[in-house]
Each structure stands twice: as structure tokens, then as C-alpha cells.
Amino acid sequence: EAQVQAWGDIKLEQQLLNINIKEFIGSSKLAQNFDFELPSDLAIELKIIEGKVSGPFNQPSYSGIASASGFFKHQALDIQSQFKGDLENIELTNFIANILEGNIHASGLLNWHQEILNLKLKAKNIPLSLASIAGVELPEDLSARINTNGELKGDFSLPSFKGDASAIGHYQNT
């Protein structure tokens, strides 16, 4: 289920869209209706405050300002970003994610079809426990907060990070 307030033109003969979105509210589960695969353990409510969809039916472009809140792998998150893109790429500007008293700022490009990312990334006060989301196994008695400033590039499954990173915490082996 979704709620949309929009106006514009849909030209059937020319197969063109020119739609302005005043507001869109919907669940991440809607992506399944468009053959768009998201992680199964991602559950968010998306709100587009302002947006535009234009171009040919088979290759539309879009842009807007969005916020989302929900959970990824049982971790609460709150996201805000400006975006623009097409069916293959999305460019994020001023992306901010608040997670467990920490935050991540990012800008850059995500290529959905080739599963490649190229982001400038700055993270502050991110719990090391979030490494479990990426499948990294750490000792249970290791606790730390991570700060980063750099670039995250490469495949979605195994990107590389180039930049500065620091961690403050403790490790006790009992």
C-alpha cells in the first residue's frame, strides 16, 4: 500500500512521462512490484517529500528528496537524502543515516544492475557491532565505536575503503 500526491503528463502515444510528485509514502516492499531486488531483511517506510519522474516509459529518470525510517537486520535506522537517477544508477547527495547514536554521511553513485558503488563516506560514532550486518564475525567481548572519512568503492558484496578510520573501545577476554 502506498499514498501518492502527484500531477503531470503521461503521453501514451509518445510513451513519455512528466510527473511531479508532491508526496509519496510507501513501504520498501513495493520494490518487489517493479522487479527491483532489495535485501530481504530491509524493512523501511519511505517518504518522498518532493520528486520528479520524466522521460520515456522504458528509460525514465527521477529525482527528489526522501526520508526513510525502519530496520535493517534488526538495527533501527533513519535516513535522509537528495537523489537523482535512472533505471541503472542512483546518485545520492547529502545522504545521512542515523544508526545507534552514530551517523553516516555519503554522496556518490550506486549502480544497481552492475552492483557497484562509488561513494564519499564519512561515519561518526558507529558501533563496531554493526559489522555483523556485513557478516564480519568479531569477539563478543569486543566493543568499539568507529569513525571514518574516505571513499567506499567496488562491488556491493565486497567494496574497498580508502581513507582514514579510527576506533575507540575496549576488549576484555574473560
Coordinates of C-alpha atoms in Angstrom, one line a residue:
E1 CA 0.0 0.0 0.0
A2 CA 1.2 3.5 -0.9
Q3 CA 0.0 7.0 -0.9
V4 CA 0.9 9.4 -3.7
Q5 CA 0.1 13.0 -4.4
A6 CA 1.3 13.9 -7.9
W7 CA 0.4 15.8 -11.1
G8 CA 1.8 16.0 -14.6
D9 CA 1.5 14.4 -18.0
I10 CA 1.5 10.8 -19.2
K11 CA 1.7 10.9 -23.0
L12 CA 0.6 7.4 -24.1
E13 CA 1.3 7.8 -27.9
Q14 CA 4.8 9.2 -27.4
Q15 CA 5.3 6.9 -24.3
L16 CA 6.6 9.9 -22.2
L17 CA 6.3 10.7 -18.6
N18 CA 6.5 14.1 -16.9
I19 CA 5.2 13.7 -13.4
N20 CA 5.8 15.9 -10.4
I21 CA 5.5 14.2 -7.0
K22 CA 4.3 16.3 -4.1
E23 CA 4.4 13.4 -1.7
F24 CA 4.9 9.6 -1.8
I25 CA 4.6 7.4 1.3
G26 CA 5.2 3.6 1.0
S27 CA 7.0 0.6 2.2
S28 CA 10.2 -0.9 0.8
K29 CA 8.2 -4.0 -0.1
L30 CA 6.8 -2.0 -3.1
A31 CA 10.1 -2.5 -4.9
Q32 CA 9.1 -6.2 -5.5
N33 CA 6.3 -5.0 -7.8
F34 CA 9.0 -3.4 -10.1
D35 CA 11.4 -6.3 -10.3
F36 CA 13.7 -4.4 -8.0
E37 CA 15.5 -6.5 -5.5
L38 CA 16.3 -5.2 -2.0
P39 CA 17.7 -7.1 0.9
S40 CA 15.0 -9.3 2.4
D41 CA 15.9 -8.1 5.9
L42 CA 15.4 -4.4 5.0
A43 CA 12.0 -3.0 6.2
I44 CA 11.6 0.7 5.8
E45 CA 8.8 3.2 5.3
L46 CA 9.8 5.7 2.5
K47 CA 8.6 9.2 2.2
I48 CA 9.4 11.3 -0.8
I49 CA 8.8 14.9 0.0
E50 CA 9.4 16.2 -3.4
G51 CA 10.1 14.4 -6.6
K52 CA 10.0 14.2 -10.4
V53 CA 9.8 11.3 -12.9
S54 CA 10.3 12.1 -16.6
G55 CA 11.4 10.7 -19.9
P56 CA 10.5 7.6 -22.0
F57 CA 8.5 4.8 -20.4
N58 CA 11.3 2.4 -20.9
Q59 CA 14.1 4.7 -19.6
P60 CA 12.7 7.3 -17.1
S61 CA 14.8 9.5 -15.0
Y62 CA 13.9 10.6 -11.5
S63 CA 15.0 13.0 -8.8
G64 CA 13.8 14.1 -5.4
I65 CA 14.2 14.5 -1.7
A66 CA 13.5 11.4 0.5
S67 CA 13.5 10.2 4.1
A68 CA 13.1 6.7 5.4
S69 CA 12.9 5.0 8.7
G70 CA 12.8 1.4 9.7
F71 CA 15.1 -1.6 10.2
F72 CA 18.0 -3.4 8.5
K73 CA 19.0 -6.7 10.1
H74 CA 17.1 -5.7 13.3
Q75 CA 19.1 -2.4 13.5
A76 CA 16.9 0.7 13.6
L77 CA 17.8 3.4 11.1
D78 CA 16.7 6.8 10.0
I79 CA 17.8 8.1 6.5
Q80 CA 17.5 11.4 4.6
S81 CA 18.9 12.1 1.1
Q82 CA 18.6 14.0 -2.1
F83 CA 18.7 11.7 -5.1
K84 CA 18.6 11.5 -8.9
G85 CA 19.0 8.7 -11.3
D86 CA 17.6 6.3 -13.8
L87 CA 16.8 2.5 -14.0
E88 CA 20.5 1.7 -13.6
N89 CA 22.0 4.3 -11.4
I90 CA 21.2 6.5 -8.4
E91 CA 23.2 9.4 -7.3
L92 CA 22.9 10.4 -3.7
T93 CA 23.6 13.9 -2.4
N94 CA 23.6 14.8 1.3
F95 CA 22.8 11.2 2.3
I96 CA 22.6 11.0 6.1
A97 CA 21.8 7.8 8.0
N98 CA 21.4 7.8 11.8
I99 CA 22.1 4.4 13.4
L100 CA 22.5 3.6 17.1
E101 CA 23.8 7.1 18.2
G102 CA 26.1 7.3 15.2
N103 CA 25.7 8.7 11.7
I104 CA 26.9 8.2 8.2
H105 CA 27.2 10.9 5.6
A106 CA 27.6 9.9 2.0
S107 CA 27.4 11.2 -1.6
G108 CA 28.1 9.4 -4.8
L109 CA 26.8 6.8 -7.3
L110 CA 25.2 3.4 -6.9
N111 CA 24.8 1.2 -10.0
W112 CA 22.0 -1.3 -9.2
H113 CA 22.5 -3.5 -12.2
Q114 CA 26.2 -4.0 -12.0
E115 CA 26.1 -3.8 -8.2
I116 CA 28.9 -1.3 -8.0
L117 CA 29.2 1.7 -5.7
N118 CA 31.4 4.8 -5.7
L119 CA 30.7 6.8 -2.5
K120 CA 32.5 9.5 -0.5
L121 CA 31.8 8.4 3.1
K122 CA 32.1 9.9 6.5
A123 CA 31.0 8.0 9.5
K124 CA 31.0 9.1 13.1
N125 CA 30.5 7.1 16.3
I126 CA 29.3 3.9 14.5
P127 CA 29.1 0.8 16.8
L128 CA 31.5 -1.9 15.8
S129 CA 28.6 -4.3 16.4
L130 CA 27.2 -3.2 13.0
A131 CA 30.0 -5.2 11.4
S132 CA 27.7 -8.2 11.9
I133 CA 25.4 -6.8 9.2
A134 CA 28.2 -7.3 6.7
G135 CA 28.8 -10.9 8.0
V136 CA 32.0 -10.0 9.9
E137 CA 32.5 -12.1 13.0
L138 CA 34.0 -10.4 15.9
P139 CA 34.6 -11.5 19.5
E140 CA 31.5 -10.9 21.7
D141 CA 33.6 -9.0 24.3
L142 CA 35.0 -6.5 21.7
S143 CA 33.2 -3.1 21.9
A144 CA 34.2 -0.1 19.9
R145 CA 32.9 3.0 18.0
I146 CA 34.2 3.7 14.5
N147 CA 34.9 7.0 12.7
T148 CA 35.8 7.1 9.0
N149 CA 36.5 9.6 6.3
G150 CA 37.2 8.3 2.8
E151 CA 35.8 6.6 -0.3
L152 CA 33.9 3.3 -0.5
K153 CA 34.2 1.8 -4.0
G154 CA 33.6 -1.5 -5.8
D155 CA 31.2 -4.4 -5.7
F156 CA 28.2 -4.3 -3.3
S157 CA 29.4 -7.7 -1.9
L158 CA 33.0 -6.7 -1.2
P159 CA 33.7 -2.9 -1.6
S160 CA 37.1 -1.4 -0.7
F161 CA 37.6 1.6 1.6
K162 CA 40.3 4.2 1.1
G163 CA 40.7 6.9 3.7
D164 CA 41.1 7.4 7.4
A165 CA 39.5 5.2 10.0
S166 CA 39.7 5.1 13.8
A167 CA 38.1 3.1 16.5
I168 CA 37.8 3.7 20.2
G169 CA 36.7 1.0 22.6
H170 CA 37.8 -1.9 24.7
Y171 CA 38.4 -5.7 24.5
Q172 CA 38.1 -8.0 27.5
N173 CA 38.7 -11.7 27.3
T174 CA 37.0 -13.5 30.1

